[in-house]
mmCIF file of C-alpha atoms and ligand atoms in Angstrom:
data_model
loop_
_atom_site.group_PDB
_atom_site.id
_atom_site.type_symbol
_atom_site.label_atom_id
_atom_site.label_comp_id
_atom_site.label_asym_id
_atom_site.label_seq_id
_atom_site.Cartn_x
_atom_site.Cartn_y
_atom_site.Cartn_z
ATOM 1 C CA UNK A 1 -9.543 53.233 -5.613
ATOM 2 C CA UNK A 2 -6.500 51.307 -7.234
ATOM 3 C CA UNK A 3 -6.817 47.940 -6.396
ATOM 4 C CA UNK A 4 -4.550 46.413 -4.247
ATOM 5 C CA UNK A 5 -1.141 44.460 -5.236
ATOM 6 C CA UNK A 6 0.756 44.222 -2.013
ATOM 7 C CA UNK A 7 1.240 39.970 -3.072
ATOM 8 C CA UNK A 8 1.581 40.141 1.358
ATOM 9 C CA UNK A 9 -0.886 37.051 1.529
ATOM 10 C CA UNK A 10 -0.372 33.540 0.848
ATOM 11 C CA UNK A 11 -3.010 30.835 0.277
ATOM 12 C CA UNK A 12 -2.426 27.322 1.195
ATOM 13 C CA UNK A 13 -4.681 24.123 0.964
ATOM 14 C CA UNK A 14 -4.293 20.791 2.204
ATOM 15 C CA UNK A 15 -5.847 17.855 -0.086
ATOM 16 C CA UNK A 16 -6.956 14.795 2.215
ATOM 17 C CA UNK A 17 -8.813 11.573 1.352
ATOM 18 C CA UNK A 18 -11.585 13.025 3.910
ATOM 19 C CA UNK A 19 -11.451 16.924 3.982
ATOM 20 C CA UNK A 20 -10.150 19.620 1.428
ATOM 21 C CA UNK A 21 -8.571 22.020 4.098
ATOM 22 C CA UNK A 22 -7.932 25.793 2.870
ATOM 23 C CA UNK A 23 -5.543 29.073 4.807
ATOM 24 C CA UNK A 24 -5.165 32.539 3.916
ATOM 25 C CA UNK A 25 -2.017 33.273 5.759
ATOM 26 C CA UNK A 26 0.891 36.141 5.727
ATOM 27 C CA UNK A 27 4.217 34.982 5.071
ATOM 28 C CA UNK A 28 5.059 35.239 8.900
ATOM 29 C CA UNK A 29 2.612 31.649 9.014
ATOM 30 C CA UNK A 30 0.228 33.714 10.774
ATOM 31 C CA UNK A 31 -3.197 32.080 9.783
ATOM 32 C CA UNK A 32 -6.357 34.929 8.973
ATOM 33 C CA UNK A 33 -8.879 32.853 7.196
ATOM 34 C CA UNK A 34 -9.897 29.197 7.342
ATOM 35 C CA UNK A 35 -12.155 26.847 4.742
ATOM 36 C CA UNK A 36 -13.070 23.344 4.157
ATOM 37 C CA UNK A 37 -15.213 21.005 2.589
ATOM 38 C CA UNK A 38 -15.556 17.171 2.557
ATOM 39 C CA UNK A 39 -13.886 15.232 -0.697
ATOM 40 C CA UNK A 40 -16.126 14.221 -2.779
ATOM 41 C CA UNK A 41 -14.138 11.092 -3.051
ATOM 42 C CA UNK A 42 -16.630 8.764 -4.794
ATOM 43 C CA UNK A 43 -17.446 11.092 -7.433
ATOM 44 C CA UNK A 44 -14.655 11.144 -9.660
ATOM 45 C CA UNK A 45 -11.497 13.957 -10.708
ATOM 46 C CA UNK A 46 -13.506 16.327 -12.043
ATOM 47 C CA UNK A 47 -15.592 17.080 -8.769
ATOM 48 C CA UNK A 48 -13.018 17.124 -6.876
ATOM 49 C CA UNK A 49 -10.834 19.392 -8.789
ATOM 50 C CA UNK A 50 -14.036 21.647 -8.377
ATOM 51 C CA UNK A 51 -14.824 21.416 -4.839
ATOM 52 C CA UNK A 52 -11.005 22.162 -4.658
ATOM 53 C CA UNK A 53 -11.381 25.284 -6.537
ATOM 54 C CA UNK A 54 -14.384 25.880 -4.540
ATOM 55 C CA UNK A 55 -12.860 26.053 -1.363
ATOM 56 C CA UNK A 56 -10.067 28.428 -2.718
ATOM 57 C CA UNK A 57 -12.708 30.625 -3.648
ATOM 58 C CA UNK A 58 -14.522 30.451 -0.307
ATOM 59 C CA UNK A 59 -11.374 30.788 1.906
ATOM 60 C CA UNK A 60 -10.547 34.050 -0.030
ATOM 61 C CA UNK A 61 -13.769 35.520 -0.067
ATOM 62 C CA UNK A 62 -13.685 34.857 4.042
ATOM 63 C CA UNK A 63 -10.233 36.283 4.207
ATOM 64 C CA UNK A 64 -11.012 39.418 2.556
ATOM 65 C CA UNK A 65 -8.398 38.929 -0.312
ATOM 66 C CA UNK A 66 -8.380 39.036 -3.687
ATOM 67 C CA UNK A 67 -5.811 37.598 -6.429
ATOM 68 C CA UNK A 68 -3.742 40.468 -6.735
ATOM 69 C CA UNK A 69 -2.627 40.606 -3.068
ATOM 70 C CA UNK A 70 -1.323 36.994 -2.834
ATOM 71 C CA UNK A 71 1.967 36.063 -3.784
ATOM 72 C CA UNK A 72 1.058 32.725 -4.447
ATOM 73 C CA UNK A 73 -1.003 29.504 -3.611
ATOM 74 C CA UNK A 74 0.523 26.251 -2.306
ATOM 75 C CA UNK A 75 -0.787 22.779 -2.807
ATOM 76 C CA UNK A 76 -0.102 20.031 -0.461
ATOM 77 C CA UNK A 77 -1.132 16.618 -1.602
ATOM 78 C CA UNK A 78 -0.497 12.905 -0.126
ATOM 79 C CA UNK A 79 0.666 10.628 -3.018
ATOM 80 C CA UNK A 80 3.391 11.558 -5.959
ATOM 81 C CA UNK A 81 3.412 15.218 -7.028
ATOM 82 C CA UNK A 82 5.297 16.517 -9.651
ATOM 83 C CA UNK A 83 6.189 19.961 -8.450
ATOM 84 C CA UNK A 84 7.854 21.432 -11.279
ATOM 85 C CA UNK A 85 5.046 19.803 -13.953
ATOM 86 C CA UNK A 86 1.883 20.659 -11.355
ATOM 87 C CA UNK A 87 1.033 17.355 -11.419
ATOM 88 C CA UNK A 88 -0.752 14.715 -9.149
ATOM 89 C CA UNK A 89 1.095 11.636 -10.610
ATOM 90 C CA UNK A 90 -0.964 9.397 -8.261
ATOM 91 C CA UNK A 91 -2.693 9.818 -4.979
ATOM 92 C CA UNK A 92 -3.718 7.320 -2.516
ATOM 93 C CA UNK A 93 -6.692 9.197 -1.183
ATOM 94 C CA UNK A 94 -8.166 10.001 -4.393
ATOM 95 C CA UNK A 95 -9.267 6.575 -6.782
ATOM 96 C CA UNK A 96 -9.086 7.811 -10.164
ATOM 97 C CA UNK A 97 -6.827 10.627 -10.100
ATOM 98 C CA UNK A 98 -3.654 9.723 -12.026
ATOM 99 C CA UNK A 99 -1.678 12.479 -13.563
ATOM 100 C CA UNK A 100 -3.679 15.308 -12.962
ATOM 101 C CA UNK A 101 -2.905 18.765 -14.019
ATOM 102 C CA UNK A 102 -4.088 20.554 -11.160
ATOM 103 C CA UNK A 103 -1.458 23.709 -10.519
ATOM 104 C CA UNK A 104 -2.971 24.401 -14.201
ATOM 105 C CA UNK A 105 -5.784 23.769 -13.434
ATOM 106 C CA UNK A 106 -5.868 26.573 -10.371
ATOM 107 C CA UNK A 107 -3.803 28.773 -12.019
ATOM 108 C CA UNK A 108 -6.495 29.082 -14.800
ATOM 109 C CA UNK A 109 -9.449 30.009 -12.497
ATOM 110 C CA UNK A 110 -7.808 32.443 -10.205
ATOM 111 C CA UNK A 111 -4.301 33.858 -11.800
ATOM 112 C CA UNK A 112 -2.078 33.235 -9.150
ATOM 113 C CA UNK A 113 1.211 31.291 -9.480
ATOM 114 C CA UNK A 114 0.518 27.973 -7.963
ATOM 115 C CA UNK A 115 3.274 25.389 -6.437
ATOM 116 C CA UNK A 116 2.669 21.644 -5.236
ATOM 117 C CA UNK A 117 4.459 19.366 -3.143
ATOM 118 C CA UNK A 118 3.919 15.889 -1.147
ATOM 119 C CA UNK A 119 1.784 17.122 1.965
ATOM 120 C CA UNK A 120 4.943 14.811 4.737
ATOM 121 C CA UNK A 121 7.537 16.885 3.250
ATOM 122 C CA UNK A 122 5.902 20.309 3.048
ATOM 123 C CA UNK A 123 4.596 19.214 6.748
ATOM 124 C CA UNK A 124 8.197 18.154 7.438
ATOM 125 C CA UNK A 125 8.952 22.257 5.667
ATOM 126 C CA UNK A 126 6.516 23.739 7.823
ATOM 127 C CA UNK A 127 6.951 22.012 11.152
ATOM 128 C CA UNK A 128 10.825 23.267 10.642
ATOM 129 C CA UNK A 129 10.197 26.997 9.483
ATOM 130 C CA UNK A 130 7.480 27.981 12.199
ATOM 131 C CA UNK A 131 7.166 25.165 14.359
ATOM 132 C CA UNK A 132 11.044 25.333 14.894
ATOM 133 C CA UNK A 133 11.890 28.758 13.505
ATOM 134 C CA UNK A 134 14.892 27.031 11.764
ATOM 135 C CA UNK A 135 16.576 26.395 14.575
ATOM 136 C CA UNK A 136 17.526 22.365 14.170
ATOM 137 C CA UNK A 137 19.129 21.965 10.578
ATOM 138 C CA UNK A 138 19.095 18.037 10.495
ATOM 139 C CA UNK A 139 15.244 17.352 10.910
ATOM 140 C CA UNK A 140 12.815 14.203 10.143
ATOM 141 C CA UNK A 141 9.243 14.534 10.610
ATOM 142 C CA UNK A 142 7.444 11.412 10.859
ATOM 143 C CA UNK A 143 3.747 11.370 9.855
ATOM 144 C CA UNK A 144 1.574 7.967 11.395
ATOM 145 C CA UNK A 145 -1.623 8.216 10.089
ATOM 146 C CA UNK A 146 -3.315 5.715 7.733
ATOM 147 C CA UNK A 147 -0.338 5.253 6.541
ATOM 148 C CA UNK A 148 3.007 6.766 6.903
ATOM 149 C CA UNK A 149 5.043 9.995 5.467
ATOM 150 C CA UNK A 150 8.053 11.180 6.068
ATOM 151 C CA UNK A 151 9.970 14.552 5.023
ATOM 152 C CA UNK A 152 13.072 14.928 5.492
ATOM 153 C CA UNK A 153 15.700 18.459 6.082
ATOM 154 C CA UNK A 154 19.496 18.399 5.858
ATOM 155 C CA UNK A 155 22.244 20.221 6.329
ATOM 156 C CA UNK A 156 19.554 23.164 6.749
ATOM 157 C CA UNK A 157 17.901 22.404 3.416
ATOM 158 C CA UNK A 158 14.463 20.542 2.678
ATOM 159 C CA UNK A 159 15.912 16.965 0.550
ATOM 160 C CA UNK A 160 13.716 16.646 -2.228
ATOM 161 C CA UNK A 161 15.898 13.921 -4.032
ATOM 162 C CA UNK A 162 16.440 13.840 -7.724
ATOM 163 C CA UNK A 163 12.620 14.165 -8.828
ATOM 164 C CA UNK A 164 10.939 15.833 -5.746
ATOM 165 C CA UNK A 165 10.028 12.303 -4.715
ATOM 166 C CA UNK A 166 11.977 11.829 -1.517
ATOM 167 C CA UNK A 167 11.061 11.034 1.584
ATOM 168 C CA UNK A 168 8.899 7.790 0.705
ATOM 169 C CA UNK A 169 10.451 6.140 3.345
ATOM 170 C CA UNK A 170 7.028 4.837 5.056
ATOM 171 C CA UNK A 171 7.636 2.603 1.704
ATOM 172 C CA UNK A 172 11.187 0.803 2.842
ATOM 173 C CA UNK A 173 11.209 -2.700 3.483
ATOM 174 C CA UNK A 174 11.165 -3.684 7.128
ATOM 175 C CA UNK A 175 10.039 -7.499 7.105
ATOM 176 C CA UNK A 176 10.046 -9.058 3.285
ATOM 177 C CA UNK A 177 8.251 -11.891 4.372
ATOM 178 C CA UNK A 178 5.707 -9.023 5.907
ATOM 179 C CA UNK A 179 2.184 -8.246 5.079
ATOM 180 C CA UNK A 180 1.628 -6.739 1.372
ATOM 181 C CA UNK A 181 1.206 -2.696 1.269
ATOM 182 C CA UNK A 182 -1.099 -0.687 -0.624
ATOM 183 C CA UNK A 183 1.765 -0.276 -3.149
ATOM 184 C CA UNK A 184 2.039 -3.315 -4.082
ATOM 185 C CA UNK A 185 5.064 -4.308 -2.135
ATOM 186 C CA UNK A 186 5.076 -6.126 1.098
ATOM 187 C CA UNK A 187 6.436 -5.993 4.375
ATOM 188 C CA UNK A 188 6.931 -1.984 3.859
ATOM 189 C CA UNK A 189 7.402 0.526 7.180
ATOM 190 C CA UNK A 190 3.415 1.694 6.578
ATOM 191 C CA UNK A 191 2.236 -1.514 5.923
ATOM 192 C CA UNK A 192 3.759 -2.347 9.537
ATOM 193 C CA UNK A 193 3.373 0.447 11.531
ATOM 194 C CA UNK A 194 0.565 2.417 10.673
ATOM 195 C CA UNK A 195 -3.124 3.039 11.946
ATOM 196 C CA UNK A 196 -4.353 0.366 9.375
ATOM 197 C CA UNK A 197 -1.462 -1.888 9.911
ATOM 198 C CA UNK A 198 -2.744 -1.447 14.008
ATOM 199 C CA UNK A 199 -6.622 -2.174 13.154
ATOM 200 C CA UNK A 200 -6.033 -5.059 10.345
ATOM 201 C CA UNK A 201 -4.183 -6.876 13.189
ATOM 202 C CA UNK A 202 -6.689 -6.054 15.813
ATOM 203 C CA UNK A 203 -9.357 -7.402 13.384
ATOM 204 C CA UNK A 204 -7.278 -10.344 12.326
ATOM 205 C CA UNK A 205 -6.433 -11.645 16.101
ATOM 206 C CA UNK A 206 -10.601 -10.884 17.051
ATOM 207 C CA UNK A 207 -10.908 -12.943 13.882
ATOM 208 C CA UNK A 208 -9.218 -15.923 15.742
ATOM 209 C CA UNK A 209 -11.107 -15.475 18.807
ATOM 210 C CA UNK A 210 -9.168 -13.444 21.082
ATOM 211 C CA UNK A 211 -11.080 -11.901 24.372
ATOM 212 C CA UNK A 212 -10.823 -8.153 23.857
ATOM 213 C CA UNK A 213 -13.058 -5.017 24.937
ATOM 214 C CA UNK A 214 -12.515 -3.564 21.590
ATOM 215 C CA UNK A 215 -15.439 -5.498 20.037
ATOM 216 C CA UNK A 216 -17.519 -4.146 22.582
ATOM 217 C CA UNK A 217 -16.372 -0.645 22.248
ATOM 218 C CA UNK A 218 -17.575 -0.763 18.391
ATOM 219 C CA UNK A 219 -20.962 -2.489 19.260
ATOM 220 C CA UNK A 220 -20.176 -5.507 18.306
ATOM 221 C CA UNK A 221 -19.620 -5.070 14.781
ATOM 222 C CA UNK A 222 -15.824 -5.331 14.329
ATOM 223 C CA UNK A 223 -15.744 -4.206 10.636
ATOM 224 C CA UNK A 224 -15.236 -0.786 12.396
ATOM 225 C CA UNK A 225 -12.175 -0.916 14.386
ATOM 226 C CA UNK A 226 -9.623 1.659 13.854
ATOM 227 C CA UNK A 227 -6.663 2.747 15.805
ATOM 228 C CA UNK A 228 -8.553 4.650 17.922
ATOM 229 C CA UNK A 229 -10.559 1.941 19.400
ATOM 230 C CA UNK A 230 -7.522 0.071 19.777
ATOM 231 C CA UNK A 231 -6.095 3.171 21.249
ATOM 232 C CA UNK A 232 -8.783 3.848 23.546
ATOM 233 C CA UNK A 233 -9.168 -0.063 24.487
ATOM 234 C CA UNK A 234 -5.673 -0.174 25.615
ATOM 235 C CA UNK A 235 -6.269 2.953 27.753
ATOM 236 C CA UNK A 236 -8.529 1.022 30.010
ATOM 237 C CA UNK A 237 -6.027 -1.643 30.160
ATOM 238 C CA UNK A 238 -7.421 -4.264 27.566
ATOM 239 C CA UNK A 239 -3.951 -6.582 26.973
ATOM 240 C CA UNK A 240 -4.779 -7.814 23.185
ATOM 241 C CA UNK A 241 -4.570 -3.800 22.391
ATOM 242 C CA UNK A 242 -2.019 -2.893 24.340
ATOM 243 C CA UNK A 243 0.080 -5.954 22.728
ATOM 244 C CA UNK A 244 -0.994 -4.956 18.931
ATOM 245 C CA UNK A 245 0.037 -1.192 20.079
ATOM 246 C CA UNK A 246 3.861 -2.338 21.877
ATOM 247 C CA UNK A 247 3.907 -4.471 18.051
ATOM 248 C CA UNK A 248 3.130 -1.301 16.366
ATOM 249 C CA UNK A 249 5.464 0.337 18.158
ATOM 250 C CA UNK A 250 8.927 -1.895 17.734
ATOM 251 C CA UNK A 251 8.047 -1.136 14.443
ATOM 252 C CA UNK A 252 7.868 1.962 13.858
ATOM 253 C CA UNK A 253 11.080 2.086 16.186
ATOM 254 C CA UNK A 254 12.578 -0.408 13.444
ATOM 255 C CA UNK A 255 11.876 2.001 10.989
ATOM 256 C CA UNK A 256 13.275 5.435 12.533
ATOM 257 C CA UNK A 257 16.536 3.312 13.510
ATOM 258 C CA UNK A 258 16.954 3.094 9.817
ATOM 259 C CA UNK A 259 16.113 6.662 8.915
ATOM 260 C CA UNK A 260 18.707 7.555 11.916
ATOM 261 C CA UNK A 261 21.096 5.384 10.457
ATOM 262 C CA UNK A 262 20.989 7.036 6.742
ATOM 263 C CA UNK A 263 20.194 10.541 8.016
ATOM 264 C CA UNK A 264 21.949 11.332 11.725
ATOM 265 C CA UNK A 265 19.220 13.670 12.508
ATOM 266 C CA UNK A 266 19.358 15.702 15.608
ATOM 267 C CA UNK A 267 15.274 15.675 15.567
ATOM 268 C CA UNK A 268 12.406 13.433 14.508
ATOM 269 C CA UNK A 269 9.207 15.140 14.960
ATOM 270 C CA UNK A 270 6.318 12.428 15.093
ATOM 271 C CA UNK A 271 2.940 14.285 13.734
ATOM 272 C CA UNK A 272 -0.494 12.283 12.219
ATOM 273 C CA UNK A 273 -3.179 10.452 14.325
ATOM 274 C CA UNK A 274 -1.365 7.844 15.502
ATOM 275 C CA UNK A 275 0.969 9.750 17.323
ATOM 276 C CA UNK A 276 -1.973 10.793 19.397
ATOM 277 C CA UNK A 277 -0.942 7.894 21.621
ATOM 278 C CA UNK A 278 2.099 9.660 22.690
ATOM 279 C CA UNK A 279 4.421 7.827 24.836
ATOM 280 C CA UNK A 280 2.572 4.439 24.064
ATOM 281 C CA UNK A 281 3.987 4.702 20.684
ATOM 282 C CA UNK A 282 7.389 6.752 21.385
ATOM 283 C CA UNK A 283 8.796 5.308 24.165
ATOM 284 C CA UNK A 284 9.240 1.670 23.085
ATOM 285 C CA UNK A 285 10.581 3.430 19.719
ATOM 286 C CA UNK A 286 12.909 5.339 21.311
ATOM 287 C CA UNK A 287 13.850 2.112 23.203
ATOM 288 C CA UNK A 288 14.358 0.384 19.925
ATOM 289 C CA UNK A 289 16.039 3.342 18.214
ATOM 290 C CA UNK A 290 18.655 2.902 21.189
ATOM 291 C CA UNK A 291 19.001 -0.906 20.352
ATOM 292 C CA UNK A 292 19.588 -0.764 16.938
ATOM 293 C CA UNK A 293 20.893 2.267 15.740
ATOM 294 C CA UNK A 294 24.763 3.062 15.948
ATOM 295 C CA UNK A 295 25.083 4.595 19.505
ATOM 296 C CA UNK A 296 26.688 7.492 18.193
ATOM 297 C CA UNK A 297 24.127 8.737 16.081
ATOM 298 C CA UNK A 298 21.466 7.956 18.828
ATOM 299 C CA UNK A 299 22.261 9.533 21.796
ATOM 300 C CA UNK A 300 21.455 12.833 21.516
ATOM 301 C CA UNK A 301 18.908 12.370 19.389
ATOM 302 C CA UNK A 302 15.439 13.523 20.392
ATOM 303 C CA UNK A 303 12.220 11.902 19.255
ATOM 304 C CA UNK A 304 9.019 13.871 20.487
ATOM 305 C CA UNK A 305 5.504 14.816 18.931
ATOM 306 C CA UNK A 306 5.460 17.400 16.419
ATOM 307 C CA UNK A 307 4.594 21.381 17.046
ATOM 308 C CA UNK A 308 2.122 21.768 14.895
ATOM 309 C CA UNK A 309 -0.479 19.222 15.118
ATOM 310 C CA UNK A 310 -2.761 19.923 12.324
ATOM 311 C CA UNK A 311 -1.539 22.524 10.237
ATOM 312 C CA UNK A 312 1.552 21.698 9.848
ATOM 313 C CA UNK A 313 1.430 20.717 5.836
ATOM 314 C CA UNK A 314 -1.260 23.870 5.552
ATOM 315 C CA UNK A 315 1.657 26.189 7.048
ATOM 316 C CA UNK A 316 4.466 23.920 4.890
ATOM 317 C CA UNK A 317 2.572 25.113 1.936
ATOM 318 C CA UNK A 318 2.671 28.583 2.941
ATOM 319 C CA UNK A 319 6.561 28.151 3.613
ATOM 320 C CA UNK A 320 6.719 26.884 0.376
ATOM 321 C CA UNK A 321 4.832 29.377 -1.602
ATOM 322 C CA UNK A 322 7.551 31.926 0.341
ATOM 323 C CA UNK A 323 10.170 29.738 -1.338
ATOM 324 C CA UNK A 324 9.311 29.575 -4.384
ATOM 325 C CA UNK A 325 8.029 33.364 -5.363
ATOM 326 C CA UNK A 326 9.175 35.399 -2.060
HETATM 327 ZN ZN1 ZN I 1 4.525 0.082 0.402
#
């Protein structure tokens, strides 16, 4: 029997500081096949570039596809990608991995033409092609996680910027005189406004004393405080969270009144953990976007949680491997 080269599947995988996430999807978005593994962050590029490869292989083998039928893979990665190189300029998640070749890399093992991109703009890609079937052309899709992404479509086309690197806006300055970011800069949106900004501050005010349930809610040991427990302390009414979390959110309303400034979108889709806390977080944003942006951008705006919750850069890679080789 001839084998078969329809090229009707696409394979898409999701690179995170904690999981390596895998889809074998059709180019409707339709998922068929799912694989992960844990990063093997500790133990260097080269075992992570194979558990990578690994879970390609495994997500295939449980899709029932071979290289011939898929048109492509796409990569989604946090951190600087160069798209049209293949390269992992630098990742947060990933200590040691500067400038890695890994579309070659992928390319090499399996045969299939391979594209990368930053995993908040292909989210921001795939949130708008099957989350919104198209339907908004001036989109921003927020990600609040450990720290924050943005991607950004205009005028009905995703903005990539002059190098592919746009869309770095959890990186603008918000406070100068703020805390320093991971980047080396301080007072940045992320550094602000994100799930670590939200538990170094809950640590920092336990640090000085303050009366909160959160220290009981991690045993006592406050080392492991994340927005979660800050989350879930200010769901049964502790004030110190629900003051860090009203903080957070003026903040990240700060930010998006600056996005809406520069972009006029008609949308911003809010996606990543944080946003878990729903109307906590986006109503005193919205609040803020209404103070401080121009009123004429802002009031028809709409700022609600994004479609796609979890998949959304594993389906933005499958938009973009449509893209690129449909
Ligand atoms: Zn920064």
């Amino acid at each position: 029997m001839p084998e078969d080269e329809s090229h009707e599947r696409i394979l898409a995988v999701d690179i995170g500081g904690t999981k390596i996430a895998a889809v074998v999807a059709t180019r409707d978005g339709e998922i068929l096949a799912r694989g992960y593994n844990r990063t093997p962050v500790q133990t260097g590029p080269e075992a992570i570039t194979r558990s990578i490869l690994g879970t390609i292989a495994e997500t295939m083998a449980s899709g029932r596809v071979s290289p011939p039928q898929l048109l492509g893979m796409g990569v989604a990665v946090a951190g600087i990608i160069d798209g049209d190189e293949g390269r992992v300029v630098f990742t947060p998640n990933l200590p040691g991995w500067i400038d890695v070749p890994l579309k070659a890399a992928i390319e090499e093992r399996f045969g299939v033409p391979t594209c990368m991109g930053n995993d908040a703009t292909l989210a921001a890609l795939g949130e708008w092609c099957f989350g919104l079937n198209k339907k908004v052309a001036n989109l921003i899709y927020v990600t609040v996680s450990t720290g924050i992404g943005t991607g950004i479509v205009t005028d009905g086309r995703l903005y990539a910027g002059a190098h592919g690197f746009a869309g770095e806006a959890g990186h603008m300055t918000v406070d100068e005189d703020g805390p320093g970011c991971n980047c080396g800069s301080t007072g940045c949106w992320e550094a602000l406004a994100s799930g670590t900004a939200l538990a170094r501050e809950a640590k920092k005010e336990i640090g000085r004393g303050a009366d909160t349930s959160m220290v009981e809610l991690v045993g006592g040991d406050s080392s492991r405080i994340d927005a979660s427990v800050v989350f879930e302390a200010a769901q049964r009414g502790d004030g110190l969270a629900r003051e860090l979390i009203s903080r957070l959110a003026y903040y990240f309303g700060v930010g998006l009144a600056n996005l809406v400034n520069i972009f006029d979108p008609e949308l911003i889709l809010v996606g990543g953990g944080v946003a878990k806390m729903g109307d906590l977080l986006l109503q005193p944003a919205r609040s803020v976007v209404k103070e401080r942006a121009y009123v004429t951008l802002s009031h028809d705006l709409e700022i609600r949680p994004a479609v796609l919750a979890e998949d959304s850069g594993l389906l933005g890679a499958v938009a973009f491997v449509s893209e690129c080789y449909g």
